Short mmCIF file of N, CA and C in Angstrom, two decimals:
data_model
loop_
_atom_site.label_atom_id
_atom_site.label_comp_id
_atom_site.label_asym_id
_atom_site.label_seq_id
_atom_site.Cartn_x
_atom_site.Cartn_y
_atom_site.Cartn_z
N MET P 1 -1.33 45.88 -50.41
CA MET P 1 -0.96 45.03 -49.28
C MET P 1 -2.11 44.96 -48.27
N GLN P 2 -2.76 46.10 -48.04
CA GLN P 2 -3.84 46.13 -47.07
C GLN P 2 -5.04 45.31 -47.58
N LYS P 3 -5.25 45.32 -48.89
CA LYS P 3 -6.34 44.54 -49.47
C LYS P 3 -6.12 43.04 -49.24
N ARG P 4 -4.88 42.59 -49.39
CA ARG P 4 -4.56 41.19 -49.17
C ARG P 4 -4.79 40.82 -47.70
N SER P 5 -4.40 41.69 -46.80
CA SER P 5 -4.59 41.44 -45.38
C SER P 5 -6.08 41.36 -45.05
N PHE P 6 -6.88 42.25 -45.65
CA PHE P 6 -8.32 42.23 -45.41
C PHE P 6 -8.93 40.94 -45.93
N LEU P 7 -8.50 40.50 -47.11
CA LEU P 7 -9.01 39.25 -47.68
C LEU P 7 -8.65 38.06 -46.79
N ALA P 8 -7.41 38.01 -46.33
CA ALA P 8 -6.97 36.91 -45.48
C ALA P 8 -7.75 36.89 -44.17
N SER P 9 -7.97 38.06 -43.56
CA SER P 9 -8.72 38.09 -42.30
C SER P 9 -10.18 37.72 -42.52
N THR P 10 -10.75 38.11 -43.66
CA THR P 10 -12.13 37.74 -43.96
C THR P 10 -12.25 36.23 -44.14
N LEU P 11 -11.33 35.63 -44.89
CA LEU P 11 -11.37 34.19 -45.09
C LEU P 11 -11.13 33.45 -43.78
N TRP P 12 -10.25 33.97 -42.93
CA TRP P 12 -9.99 33.33 -41.64
C TRP P 12 -11.23 33.40 -40.75
N ARG P 13 -11.94 34.53 -40.77
CA ARG P 13 -13.19 34.65 -39.99
C ARG P 13 -14.23 33.67 -40.51
N ARG P 14 -14.33 33.55 -41.81
CA ARG P 14 -15.31 32.62 -42.37
C ARG P 14 -14.94 31.18 -42.05
N HIS P 15 -13.65 30.86 -42.03
CA HIS P 15 -13.21 29.51 -41.69
C HIS P 15 -13.60 29.17 -40.26
N GLN P 16 -13.70 30.15 -39.39
CA GLN P 16 -14.06 29.91 -38.00
C GLN P 16 -15.56 29.71 -37.81
N ASN P 17 -16.34 29.96 -38.84
CA ASN P 17 -17.77 29.70 -38.79
C ASN P 17 -17.98 28.18 -38.88
N PRO P 18 -18.71 27.58 -37.95
CA PRO P 18 -18.86 26.11 -37.98
C PRO P 18 -19.42 25.56 -39.28
N TRP P 19 -20.36 26.27 -39.91
CA TRP P 19 -20.90 25.76 -41.18
C TRP P 19 -19.80 25.71 -42.23
N ASN P 20 -19.04 26.78 -42.37
CA ASN P 20 -17.95 26.83 -43.35
C ASN P 20 -16.89 25.79 -43.02
N TRP P 21 -16.57 25.65 -41.75
CA TRP P 21 -15.55 24.70 -41.31
C TRP P 21 -15.96 23.29 -41.70
N LEU P 22 -17.24 22.95 -41.51
CA LEU P 22 -17.72 21.61 -41.87
C LEU P 22 -17.66 21.37 -43.37
N VAL P 23 -18.02 22.38 -44.17
CA VAL P 23 -17.95 22.23 -45.62
C VAL P 23 -16.51 22.01 -46.05
N GLN P 24 -15.58 22.77 -45.45
CA GLN P 24 -14.18 22.60 -45.80
C GLN P 24 -13.65 21.24 -45.35
N LEU P 25 -14.10 20.78 -44.19
CA LEU P 25 -13.70 19.44 -43.73
C LEU P 25 -14.21 18.37 -44.69
N LEU P 26 -15.43 18.51 -45.17
CA LEU P 26 -15.96 17.55 -46.15
C LEU P 26 -15.15 17.59 -47.44
N GLY P 27 -14.70 18.78 -47.83
CA GLY P 27 -13.85 18.90 -49.01
C GLY P 27 -12.53 18.17 -48.83
N VAL P 28 -11.92 18.32 -47.65
CA VAL P 28 -10.66 17.63 -47.35
C VAL P 28 -10.88 16.11 -47.35
N LEU P 29 -11.98 15.66 -46.77
CA LEU P 29 -12.28 14.22 -46.76
C LEU P 29 -12.51 13.69 -48.17
N LEU P 30 -13.14 14.50 -49.02
CA LEU P 30 -13.35 14.09 -50.41
C LEU P 30 -12.02 14.01 -51.16
N VAL P 31 -11.11 14.92 -50.90
CA VAL P 31 -9.78 14.85 -51.51
C VAL P 31 -9.05 13.59 -51.02
N ALA P 32 -9.17 13.28 -49.73
CA ALA P 32 -8.54 12.06 -49.20
C ALA P 32 -9.11 10.82 -49.88
N LEU P 33 -10.42 10.80 -50.08
CA LEU P 33 -11.04 9.68 -50.79
C LEU P 33 -10.55 9.61 -52.23
N ALA P 34 -10.39 10.76 -52.86
CA ALA P 34 -9.90 10.80 -54.24
C ALA P 34 -8.47 10.27 -54.33
N VAL P 35 -7.65 10.58 -53.34
CA VAL P 35 -6.28 10.06 -53.33
C VAL P 35 -6.33 8.55 -53.16
N TRP P 36 -7.20 8.08 -52.29
CA TRP P 36 -7.34 6.64 -52.05
C TRP P 36 -7.75 5.91 -53.34
N LEU P 37 -8.71 6.50 -54.07
CA LEU P 37 -9.24 5.86 -55.27
C LEU P 37 -8.50 6.23 -56.55
N HIS P 38 -7.51 7.15 -56.46
CA HIS P 38 -6.75 7.63 -57.62
C HIS P 38 -7.69 8.26 -58.66
N ARG P 39 -8.57 9.11 -58.21
CA ARG P 39 -9.54 9.75 -59.10
C ARG P 39 -9.34 11.26 -59.12
N GLY P 40 -9.18 11.81 -60.28
CA GLY P 40 -8.99 13.25 -60.42
C GLY P 40 -10.27 14.05 -60.26
N THR P 41 -11.39 13.49 -60.70
CA THR P 41 -12.65 14.23 -60.60
C THR P 41 -13.06 14.44 -59.16
N GLU P 42 -12.89 13.41 -58.33
CA GLU P 42 -13.23 13.57 -56.92
C GLU P 42 -12.29 14.57 -56.24
N ALA P 43 -11.03 14.55 -56.64
CA ALA P 43 -10.08 15.52 -56.08
C ALA P 43 -10.49 16.94 -56.46
N GLY P 44 -10.87 17.13 -57.71
CA GLY P 44 -11.34 18.45 -58.14
C GLY P 44 -12.60 18.87 -57.40
N ALA P 45 -13.51 17.92 -57.20
CA ALA P 45 -14.74 18.24 -56.45
C ALA P 45 -14.42 18.57 -55.00
N GLY P 46 -13.47 17.86 -54.41
CA GLY P 46 -13.08 18.15 -53.03
C GLY P 46 -12.45 19.52 -52.90
N LEU P 47 -11.57 19.86 -53.84
CA LEU P 47 -10.97 21.20 -53.82
C LEU P 47 -12.02 22.28 -54.03
N ALA P 48 -12.97 22.02 -54.95
CA ALA P 48 -14.05 22.98 -55.17
C ALA P 48 -14.90 23.13 -53.90
N LEU P 49 -15.18 22.04 -53.22
CA LEU P 49 -15.95 22.10 -51.98
C LEU P 49 -15.19 22.87 -50.91
N PHE P 50 -13.87 22.68 -50.85
CA PHE P 50 -13.06 23.43 -49.90
C PHE P 50 -13.14 24.93 -50.21
N LEU P 51 -13.07 25.29 -51.50
CA LEU P 51 -13.15 26.70 -51.87
C LEU P 51 -14.55 27.27 -51.62
N VAL P 52 -15.58 26.46 -51.84
CA VAL P 52 -16.94 26.91 -51.55
C VAL P 52 -17.09 27.20 -50.06
N GLY P 53 -16.35 26.48 -49.24
CA GLY P 53 -16.38 26.72 -47.80
C GLY P 53 -15.84 28.08 -47.40
N MET P 54 -15.26 28.82 -48.33
CA MET P 54 -14.79 30.16 -48.05
C MET P 54 -15.83 31.23 -48.34
N LEU P 55 -16.97 30.83 -48.87
CA LEU P 55 -18.03 31.79 -49.18
C LEU P 55 -18.86 32.10 -47.93
N ASP P 56 -19.59 33.19 -48.01
CA ASP P 56 -20.47 33.57 -46.92
C ASP P 56 -21.85 32.96 -47.19
N PHE P 57 -22.21 31.95 -46.42
CA PHE P 57 -23.45 31.22 -46.68
C PHE P 57 -24.70 31.92 -46.17
N ARG P 58 -24.56 32.74 -45.15
CA ARG P 58 -25.70 33.41 -44.50
C ARG P 58 -26.75 32.38 -44.05
N LEU P 59 -26.27 31.35 -43.42
CA LEU P 59 -27.13 30.30 -42.89
C LEU P 59 -27.55 30.66 -41.47
N PRO P 60 -28.56 29.99 -40.93
CA PRO P 60 -28.93 30.24 -39.53
C PRO P 60 -27.78 29.89 -38.60
N ARG P 61 -27.83 30.39 -37.40
CA ARG P 61 -26.77 30.13 -36.43
C ARG P 61 -26.58 28.63 -36.23
N PHE P 62 -25.35 28.26 -36.03
CA PHE P 62 -25.02 26.86 -35.77
C PHE P 62 -25.58 26.49 -34.40
N PRO P 63 -26.15 25.29 -34.24
CA PRO P 63 -26.71 24.91 -32.94
C PRO P 63 -25.66 25.01 -31.82
N VAL P 64 -26.14 25.37 -30.65
CA VAL P 64 -25.24 25.53 -29.51
C VAL P 64 -25.23 24.28 -28.65
N SER P 65 -26.39 23.69 -28.46
CA SER P 65 -26.47 22.52 -27.58
C SER P 65 -26.29 21.23 -28.38
N GLY P 66 -25.90 20.20 -27.67
CA GLY P 66 -25.69 18.90 -28.29
C GLY P 66 -24.21 18.56 -28.33
N ARG P 67 -23.93 17.28 -28.44
CA ARG P 67 -22.54 16.82 -28.44
C ARG P 67 -21.78 17.23 -29.69
N PHE P 68 -22.39 17.02 -30.84
CA PHE P 68 -21.72 17.31 -32.10
C PHE P 68 -21.37 18.79 -32.24
N PRO P 69 -22.31 19.72 -32.04
CA PRO P 69 -21.95 21.14 -32.15
C PRO P 69 -20.88 21.57 -31.16
N LYS P 70 -20.93 21.04 -29.95
CA LYS P 70 -19.92 21.40 -28.95
C LYS P 70 -18.55 20.90 -29.37
N ARG P 71 -18.51 19.69 -29.93
CA ARG P 71 -17.24 19.12 -30.37
C ARG P 71 -16.67 19.93 -31.54
N ILE P 72 -17.52 20.31 -32.48
CA ILE P 72 -17.07 21.12 -33.62
C ILE P 72 -16.51 22.45 -33.12
N ARG P 73 -17.22 23.11 -32.22
CA ARG P 73 -16.74 24.39 -31.68
C ARG P 73 -15.42 24.21 -30.93
N ARG P 74 -15.26 23.11 -30.23
CA ARG P 74 -14.02 22.86 -29.50
C ARG P 74 -12.85 22.67 -30.48
N TRP P 75 -13.08 21.94 -31.58
CA TRP P 75 -12.03 21.75 -32.58
C TRP P 75 -11.65 23.07 -33.23
N ILE P 76 -12.65 23.88 -33.54
CA ILE P 76 -12.37 25.19 -34.15
C ILE P 76 -11.59 26.06 -33.17
N ARG P 77 -12.00 26.06 -31.91
CA ARG P 77 -11.30 26.85 -30.89
C ARG P 77 -9.85 26.39 -30.75
N ALA P 78 -9.62 25.08 -30.75
CA ALA P 78 -8.26 24.56 -30.64
C ALA P 78 -7.42 24.99 -31.84
N GLU P 79 -8.02 24.98 -33.02
CA GLU P 79 -7.30 25.41 -34.22
C GLU P 79 -6.94 26.89 -34.13
N VAL P 80 -7.89 27.70 -33.70
CA VAL P 80 -7.65 29.15 -33.58
C VAL P 80 -6.56 29.42 -32.55
N VAL P 81 -6.62 28.73 -31.42
CA VAL P 81 -5.59 28.92 -30.39
C VAL P 81 -4.23 28.54 -30.94
N TRP P 82 -4.14 27.43 -31.67
CA TRP P 82 -2.86 27.00 -32.20
C TRP P 82 -2.32 28.00 -33.23
N VAL P 83 -3.19 28.47 -34.11
CA VAL P 83 -2.75 29.41 -35.14
C VAL P 83 -2.29 30.74 -34.52
N ASN P 84 -2.98 31.19 -33.48
CA ASN P 84 -2.65 32.47 -32.86
C ASN P 84 -1.46 32.39 -31.89
N LYS P 85 -1.00 31.20 -31.58
CA LYS P 85 0.15 31.03 -30.72
C LYS P 85 1.39 31.58 -31.41
N PRO P 86 2.31 32.22 -30.67
CA PRO P 86 3.52 32.73 -31.33
C PRO P 86 4.40 31.60 -31.83
N TRP P 87 5.23 31.91 -32.83
CA TRP P 87 6.09 30.91 -33.45
C TRP P 87 7.29 30.64 -32.56
N THR P 88 7.11 29.76 -31.60
CA THR P 88 8.19 29.33 -30.74
C THR P 88 8.82 28.07 -31.34
N ARG P 89 9.83 27.58 -30.67
CA ARG P 89 10.49 26.36 -31.14
C ARG P 89 9.52 25.18 -31.13
N SER P 90 8.70 25.07 -30.10
CA SER P 90 7.77 23.95 -30.02
C SER P 90 6.70 24.03 -31.10
N LYS P 91 6.25 25.24 -31.44
CA LYS P 91 5.25 25.36 -32.50
C LYS P 91 5.86 25.02 -33.86
N ARG P 92 7.11 25.38 -34.07
CA ARG P 92 7.78 25.02 -35.32
C ARG P 92 7.89 23.50 -35.44
N ILE P 93 8.22 22.85 -34.33
CA ILE P 93 8.31 21.39 -34.34
C ILE P 93 6.94 20.78 -34.61
N GLU P 94 5.90 21.32 -33.96
CA GLU P 94 4.54 20.82 -34.18
C GLU P 94 4.13 21.01 -35.64
N ALA P 95 4.46 22.16 -36.23
CA ALA P 95 4.11 22.42 -37.63
C ALA P 95 4.85 21.46 -38.55
N ALA P 96 6.13 21.21 -38.28
CA ALA P 96 6.90 20.27 -39.10
C ALA P 96 6.33 18.86 -38.98
N LEU P 97 5.98 18.45 -37.76
CA LEU P 97 5.40 17.12 -37.56
C LEU P 97 4.04 17.00 -38.24
N LEU P 98 3.25 18.06 -38.18
CA LEU P 98 1.95 18.07 -38.86
C LEU P 98 2.13 17.94 -40.37
N PHE P 99 3.12 18.65 -40.91
CA PHE P 99 3.41 18.56 -42.35
C PHE P 99 3.84 17.16 -42.73
N LEU P 100 4.75 16.58 -41.94
CA LEU P 100 5.23 15.22 -42.23
C LEU P 100 4.11 14.20 -42.08
N ALA P 101 3.25 14.36 -41.07
CA ALA P 101 2.13 13.45 -40.88
C ALA P 101 1.15 13.55 -42.05
N THR P 102 0.95 14.75 -42.57
CA THR P 102 0.07 14.92 -43.72
C THR P 102 0.65 14.23 -44.95
N LEU P 103 1.95 14.40 -45.17
CA LEU P 103 2.59 13.72 -46.30
C LEU P 103 2.50 12.20 -46.15
N PHE P 104 2.74 11.72 -44.93
CA PHE P 104 2.67 10.28 -44.67
C PHE P 104 1.25 9.78 -44.91
N MET P 105 0.26 10.53 -44.44
CA MET P 105 -1.13 10.11 -44.61
C MET P 105 -1.51 10.09 -46.09
N LEU P 106 -1.07 11.08 -46.86
CA LEU P 106 -1.33 11.07 -48.29
C LEU P 106 -0.67 9.88 -48.98
N ALA P 107 0.56 9.55 -48.56
CA ALA P 107 1.25 8.39 -49.14
C ALA P 107 0.52 7.10 -48.80
N VAL P 108 0.07 6.97 -47.56
CA VAL P 108 -0.66 5.77 -47.14
C VAL P 108 -1.96 5.65 -47.94
N LEU P 109 -2.65 6.76 -48.12
CA LEU P 109 -3.88 6.73 -48.91
C LEU P 109 -3.59 6.39 -50.36
N TRP P 110 -2.53 6.95 -50.92
CA TRP P 110 -2.20 6.70 -52.32
C TRP P 110 -1.89 5.23 -52.56
N TRP P 111 -1.13 4.63 -51.66
CA TRP P 111 -0.78 3.21 -51.82
C TRP P 111 -1.90 2.28 -51.40
N GLY P 112 -2.93 2.80 -50.77
CA GLY P 112 -4.07 1.98 -50.38
C GLY P 112 -3.74 0.98 -49.30
N SER P 113 -2.87 1.34 -48.40
CA SER P 113 -2.43 0.43 -47.36
C SER P 113 -3.34 0.53 -46.14
N LEU P 114 -4.20 -0.46 -45.94
CA LEU P 114 -5.07 -0.45 -44.77
C LEU P 114 -4.30 -0.56 -43.46
N PRO P 115 -3.28 -1.43 -43.36
CA PRO P 115 -2.51 -1.45 -42.10
C PRO P 115 -1.82 -0.11 -41.82
N GLY P 116 -1.30 0.51 -42.86
CA GLY P 116 -0.67 1.83 -42.68
C GLY P 116 -1.68 2.87 -42.23
N LEU P 117 -2.87 2.80 -42.80
CA LEU P 117 -3.92 3.73 -42.40
C LEU P 117 -4.32 3.49 -40.95
N GLY P 118 -4.46 2.22 -40.57
CA GLY P 118 -4.80 1.89 -39.18
C GLY P 118 -3.73 2.35 -38.20
N LEU P 119 -2.46 2.15 -38.57
CA LEU P 119 -1.37 2.59 -37.70
C LEU P 119 -1.34 4.11 -37.58
N THR P 120 -1.61 4.80 -38.67
CA THR P 120 -1.63 6.26 -38.63
C THR P 120 -2.74 6.77 -37.74
N VAL P 121 -3.94 6.27 -37.93
CA VAL P 121 -5.07 6.70 -37.09
C VAL P 121 -4.82 6.32 -35.64
N GLY P 122 -4.29 5.11 -35.41
CA GLY P 122 -3.96 4.69 -34.05
C GLY P 122 -2.91 5.59 -33.40
N GLY P 123 -1.93 6.01 -34.18
CA GLY P 123 -0.92 6.94 -33.67
C GLY P 123 -1.52 8.27 -33.26
N PHE P 124 -2.45 8.78 -34.07
CA PHE P 124 -3.11 10.04 -33.70
C PHE P 124 -3.95 9.87 -32.44
N VAL P 125 -4.60 8.73 -32.29
CA VAL P 125 -5.39 8.47 -31.08
C VAL P 125 -4.47 8.41 -29.86
N LEU P 126 -3.32 7.75 -29.99
CA LEU P 126 -2.37 7.70 -28.89
C LEU P 126 -1.83 9.08 -28.52
N LEU P 127 -1.56 9.90 -29.53
CA LEU P 127 -1.12 11.27 -29.24
C LEU P 127 -2.19 12.06 -28.50
N GLN P 128 -3.45 11.87 -28.90
CA GLN P 128 -4.55 12.56 -28.22
C GLN P 128 -4.68 12.07 -26.78
N ALA P 129 -4.53 10.77 -26.55
CA ALA P 129 -4.60 10.23 -25.19
C ALA P 129 -3.44 10.76 -24.34
N ARG P 130 -2.25 10.86 -24.94
CA ARG P 130 -1.10 11.41 -24.22
C ARG P 130 -1.35 12.85 -23.82
N ARG P 131 -1.91 13.62 -24.75
CA ARG P 131 -2.20 15.03 -24.45
C ARG P 131 -3.25 15.15 -23.34
N ALA P 132 -4.28 14.31 -23.40
CA ALA P 132 -5.31 14.32 -22.36
C ALA P 132 -4.72 13.94 -21.01
N ASN P 133 -3.83 12.95 -20.99
CA ASN P 133 -3.18 12.57 -19.74
C ASN P 133 -2.32 13.69 -19.19
N ARG P 134 -1.58 14.38 -20.05
CA ARG P 134 -0.75 15.49 -19.58
C ARG P 134 -1.61 16.63 -19.03
N ASP P 135 -2.74 16.89 -19.70
CA ASP P 135 -3.65 17.94 -19.22
C ASP P 135 -4.27 17.56 -17.88
N ALA P 136 -4.45 16.26 -17.65
CA ALA P 136 -5.04 15.79 -16.39
C ALA P 136 -3.99 15.67 -15.28
N GLY P 137 -2.72 15.93 -15.61
CA GLY P 137 -1.67 15.86 -14.59
C GLY P 137 -1.00 14.52 -14.48
N ILE P 138 -1.28 13.62 -15.40
CA ILE P 138 -0.65 12.30 -15.39
C ILE P 138 0.62 12.40 -16.21
N ASP P 139 1.77 12.06 -15.62
CA ASP P 139 3.05 12.13 -16.31
C ASP P 139 3.27 10.84 -17.09
N PRO P 140 3.36 10.94 -18.43
CA PRO P 140 3.51 9.71 -19.23
C PRO P 140 4.83 9.02 -19.02
#
């Protein structure tokens, strides 16, 4: 049991490394493209890329300055904060909505529906704007 816990914590630490996180994100995007194109080889390559993102690359430190590195670090930090949050009712609802949104996004990609894809991305943008407004003190 302790070995499994050590493995999970090691993989979680590696996932928080920006280089590994980017490789895993590219793997997820490749799987999404494979679903869109109905191709098994691309899906396999995307899953392999995601698994490669769990390895220790021993690359130089990720850049600190610049817009892109700061944005990547902010996304990773937000993910870590969300995962470490206790399982309250609101987090369960967020997890269920995330699961349903993922299923919906996979279905939209599978059917190749551009309007559905646009509506999905637009919905996520609206949710992000709502969250930014709430953080700024604007009551929606």
